[in-house]
mmCIF file of C-alpha atoms in Angstrom:
data_model
loop_
_atom_site.group_PDB
_atom_site.id
_atom_site.type_symbol
_atom_site.label_atom_id
_atom_site.label_comp_id
_atom_site.label_asym_id
_atom_site.label_seq_id
_atom_site.Cartn_x
_atom_site.Cartn_y
_atom_site.Cartn_z
ATOM 1 C CA UNK A 1 -39.182 -31.677 35.031
ATOM 2 C CA UNK A 2 -37.359 -28.501 35.814
ATOM 3 C CA UNK A 3 -33.810 -27.666 35.583
ATOM 4 C CA UNK A 4 -32.988 -24.627 37.760
ATOM 5 C CA UNK A 5 -29.878 -22.933 37.182
ATOM 6 C CA UNK A 6 -28.657 -20.232 39.535
ATOM 7 C CA UNK A 7 -25.544 -18.319 39.735
ATOM 8 C CA UNK A 8 -24.506 -16.358 37.232
ATOM 9 C CA UNK A 9 -23.704 -12.848 37.433
ATOM 10 C CA UNK A 10 -20.976 -9.873 36.466
ATOM 11 C CA UNK A 11 -17.330 -10.425 37.265
ATOM 12 C CA UNK A 12 -14.223 -8.812 36.196
ATOM 13 C CA UNK A 13 -11.853 -11.155 34.233
ATOM 14 C CA UNK A 14 -9.627 -13.233 36.706
ATOM 15 C CA UNK A 15 -12.329 -13.850 39.070
ATOM 16 C CA UNK A 16 -14.759 -16.825 39.715
ATOM 17 C CA UNK A 17 -18.368 -18.021 40.269
ATOM 18 C CA UNK A 18 -20.219 -21.016 40.662
ATOM 19 C CA UNK A 19 -23.135 -21.803 38.650
ATOM 20 C CA UNK A 20 -25.828 -24.520 40.448
ATOM 21 C CA UNK A 21 -28.094 -26.385 38.496
ATOM 22 C CA UNK A 22 -31.166 -28.235 40.646
ATOM 23 C CA UNK A 23 -33.158 -30.745 39.165
ATOM 24 C CA UNK A 24 -36.533 -32.391 39.543
ATOM 25 C CA UNK A 25 -38.618 -34.972 37.875
ATOM 26 C CA UNK A 26 -36.018 -37.240 36.747
ATOM 27 C CA UNK A 27 -33.528 -40.027 38.342
ATOM 28 C CA UNK A 28 -31.017 -37.499 38.353
ATOM 29 C CA UNK A 29 -28.518 -40.132 39.209
ATOM 30 C CA UNK A 30 -28.825 -42.022 35.946
ATOM 31 C CA UNK A 31 -28.313 -39.007 33.793
ATOM 32 C CA UNK A 32 -25.324 -37.078 31.835
ATOM 33 C CA UNK A 33 -25.261 -33.676 33.127
ATOM 34 C CA UNK A 34 -24.160 -31.178 31.302
ATOM 35 C CA UNK A 35 -23.291 -27.428 30.816
ATOM 36 C CA UNK A 36 -23.633 -25.554 27.337
ATOM 37 C CA UNK A 37 -23.011 -21.825 26.562
ATOM 38 C CA UNK A 38 -24.161 -19.541 24.280
ATOM 39 C CA UNK A 39 -22.656 -16.077 23.189
ATOM 40 C CA UNK A 40 -24.430 -13.258 21.402
ATOM 41 C CA UNK A 41 -24.535 -14.857 17.445
ATOM 42 C CA UNK A 42 -22.929 -17.570 18.204
ATOM 43 C CA UNK A 43 -23.818 -21.385 18.179
ATOM 44 C CA UNK A 44 -24.664 -22.894 21.619
ATOM 45 C CA UNK A 45 -21.386 -25.105 22.669
ATOM 46 C CA UNK A 46 -20.970 -27.778 24.986
ATOM 47 C CA UNK A 47 -18.275 -26.443 27.753
ATOM 48 C CA UNK A 48 -18.508 -29.199 30.144
ATOM 49 C CA UNK A 49 -20.361 -32.674 31.122
ATOM 50 C CA UNK A 50 -20.150 -35.102 33.244
ATOM 51 C CA UNK A 51 -21.360 -38.877 33.181
ATOM 52 C CA UNK A 52 -23.202 -40.697 36.085
ATOM 53 C CA UNK A 53 -20.397 -41.974 37.164
ATOM 54 C CA UNK A 54 -18.290 -38.842 37.745
ATOM 55 C CA UNK A 55 -16.345 -38.794 34.507
ATOM 56 C CA UNK A 56 -16.217 -35.216 32.805
ATOM 57 C CA UNK A 57 -15.384 -33.756 29.534
ATOM 58 C CA UNK A 58 -14.272 -30.207 28.938
ATOM 59 C CA UNK A 59 -13.803 -27.664 26.011
ATOM 60 C CA UNK A 60 -10.677 -26.812 25.852
ATOM 61 C CA UNK A 61 -11.315 -23.008 25.457
ATOM 62 C CA UNK A 62 -12.160 -24.043 29.741
ATOM 63 C CA UNK A 63 -9.588 -26.946 30.603
ATOM 64 C CA UNK A 64 -7.697 -26.239 33.730
ATOM 65 C CA UNK A 65 -9.820 -23.269 34.317
ATOM 66 C CA UNK A 66 -13.870 -24.497 34.878
ATOM 67 C CA UNK A 67 -14.464 -27.913 37.167
ATOM 68 C CA UNK A 68 -17.879 -29.904 36.747
ATOM 69 C CA UNK A 69 -19.197 -31.548 39.784
ATOM 70 C CA UNK A 70 -22.537 -33.282 40.891
ATOM 71 C CA UNK A 71 -24.394 -34.054 43.842
ATOM 72 C CA UNK A 72 -26.581 -37.050 43.578
ATOM 73 C CA UNK A 73 -28.172 -36.664 46.857
ATOM 74 C CA UNK A 74 -28.959 -32.911 45.891
ATOM 75 C CA UNK A 75 -30.037 -33.737 42.348
ATOM 76 C CA UNK A 76 -27.317 -30.747 41.834
ATOM 77 C CA UNK A 77 -24.680 -30.351 39.344
ATOM 78 C CA UNK A 78 -22.101 -27.524 39.733
ATOM 79 C CA UNK A 79 -20.174 -25.771 37.153
ATOM 80 C CA UNK A 80 -17.092 -23.496 39.081
ATOM 81 C CA UNK A 81 -15.222 -21.057 36.978
ATOM 82 C CA UNK A 82 -12.231 -19.447 37.495
ATOM 83 C CA UNK A 83 -9.907 -17.214 36.091
ATOM 84 C CA UNK A 84 -12.667 -15.887 33.623
ATOM 85 C CA UNK A 85 -12.137 -14.139 30.478
ATOM 86 C CA UNK A 86 -14.525 -11.856 28.817
ATOM 87 C CA UNK A 87 -14.842 -14.413 25.826
ATOM 88 C CA UNK A 88 -16.513 -16.598 28.642
ATOM 89 C CA UNK A 89 -19.573 -14.337 28.372
ATOM 90 C CA UNK A 90 -22.383 -16.455 27.616
ATOM 91 C CA UNK A 91 -25.934 -17.707 28.720
ATOM 92 C CA UNK A 92 -25.010 -21.084 30.362
ATOM 93 C CA UNK A 93 -27.714 -23.818 29.951
ATOM 94 C CA UNK A 94 -27.775 -26.571 32.056
ATOM 95 C CA UNK A 95 -28.386 -30.246 30.579
ATOM 96 C CA UNK A 96 -29.873 -33.615 31.268
ATOM 97 C CA UNK A 97 -29.653 -36.271 29.118
ATOM 98 C CA UNK A 98 -30.867 -39.887 29.567
ATOM 99 C CA UNK A 99 -28.397 -42.079 27.417
ATOM 100 C CA UNK A 100 -29.309 -45.645 26.894
ATOM 101 C CA UNK A 101 -25.896 -47.352 24.986
ATOM 102 C CA UNK A 102 -25.496 -44.317 22.802
ATOM 103 C CA UNK A 103 -29.438 -43.312 22.256
ATOM 104 C CA UNK A 104 -30.514 -40.045 24.115
ATOM 105 C CA UNK A 105 -33.836 -41.188 24.862
ATOM 106 C CA UNK A 106 -34.553 -37.921 26.956
ATOM 107 C CA UNK A 107 -32.787 -34.688 26.788
ATOM 108 C CA UNK A 108 -34.093 -31.561 28.677
ATOM 109 C CA UNK A 109 -32.299 -27.841 29.530
ATOM 110 C CA UNK A 110 -32.734 -25.142 31.851
ATOM 111 C CA UNK A 111 -33.880 -21.404 31.397
ATOM 112 C CA UNK A 112 -29.864 -20.017 31.546
ATOM 113 C CA UNK A 113 -28.402 -18.016 33.397
ATOM 114 C CA UNK A 114 -26.150 -15.064 32.075
ATOM 115 C CA UNK A 115 -22.245 -15.016 33.023
ATOM 116 C CA UNK A 116 -21.045 -11.244 31.919
ATOM 117 C CA UNK A 117 -17.156 -11.013 32.103
ATOM 118 C CA UNK A 118 -15.654 -7.637 31.911
ATOM 119 C CA UNK A 119 -12.304 -6.670 30.723
#
């Protein structure tokens, strides 16, 4: 299984970035896909998730600025990040979970992509 994330970089506050994560080795359409981030000295936190049916969930800190989407035909999940702030600076990780009822039976992580927002 591989989750290949890309799209990170250095931007100024107020600018946008789009992250992509392409999965291989899994039945992508059945997985809950998510983006997490981890800033230096902080715990990893959930940024946004999207179910196989397209239901989305966002951290309060990114609501209205970030949009998660998926293309099952391309085995890819995206994170469109607008109006970026310095506090969005972190390593962003792609995550894939296979959830049956309420139990996570498979859980995979990508390698992370750095997002740096300068003020």
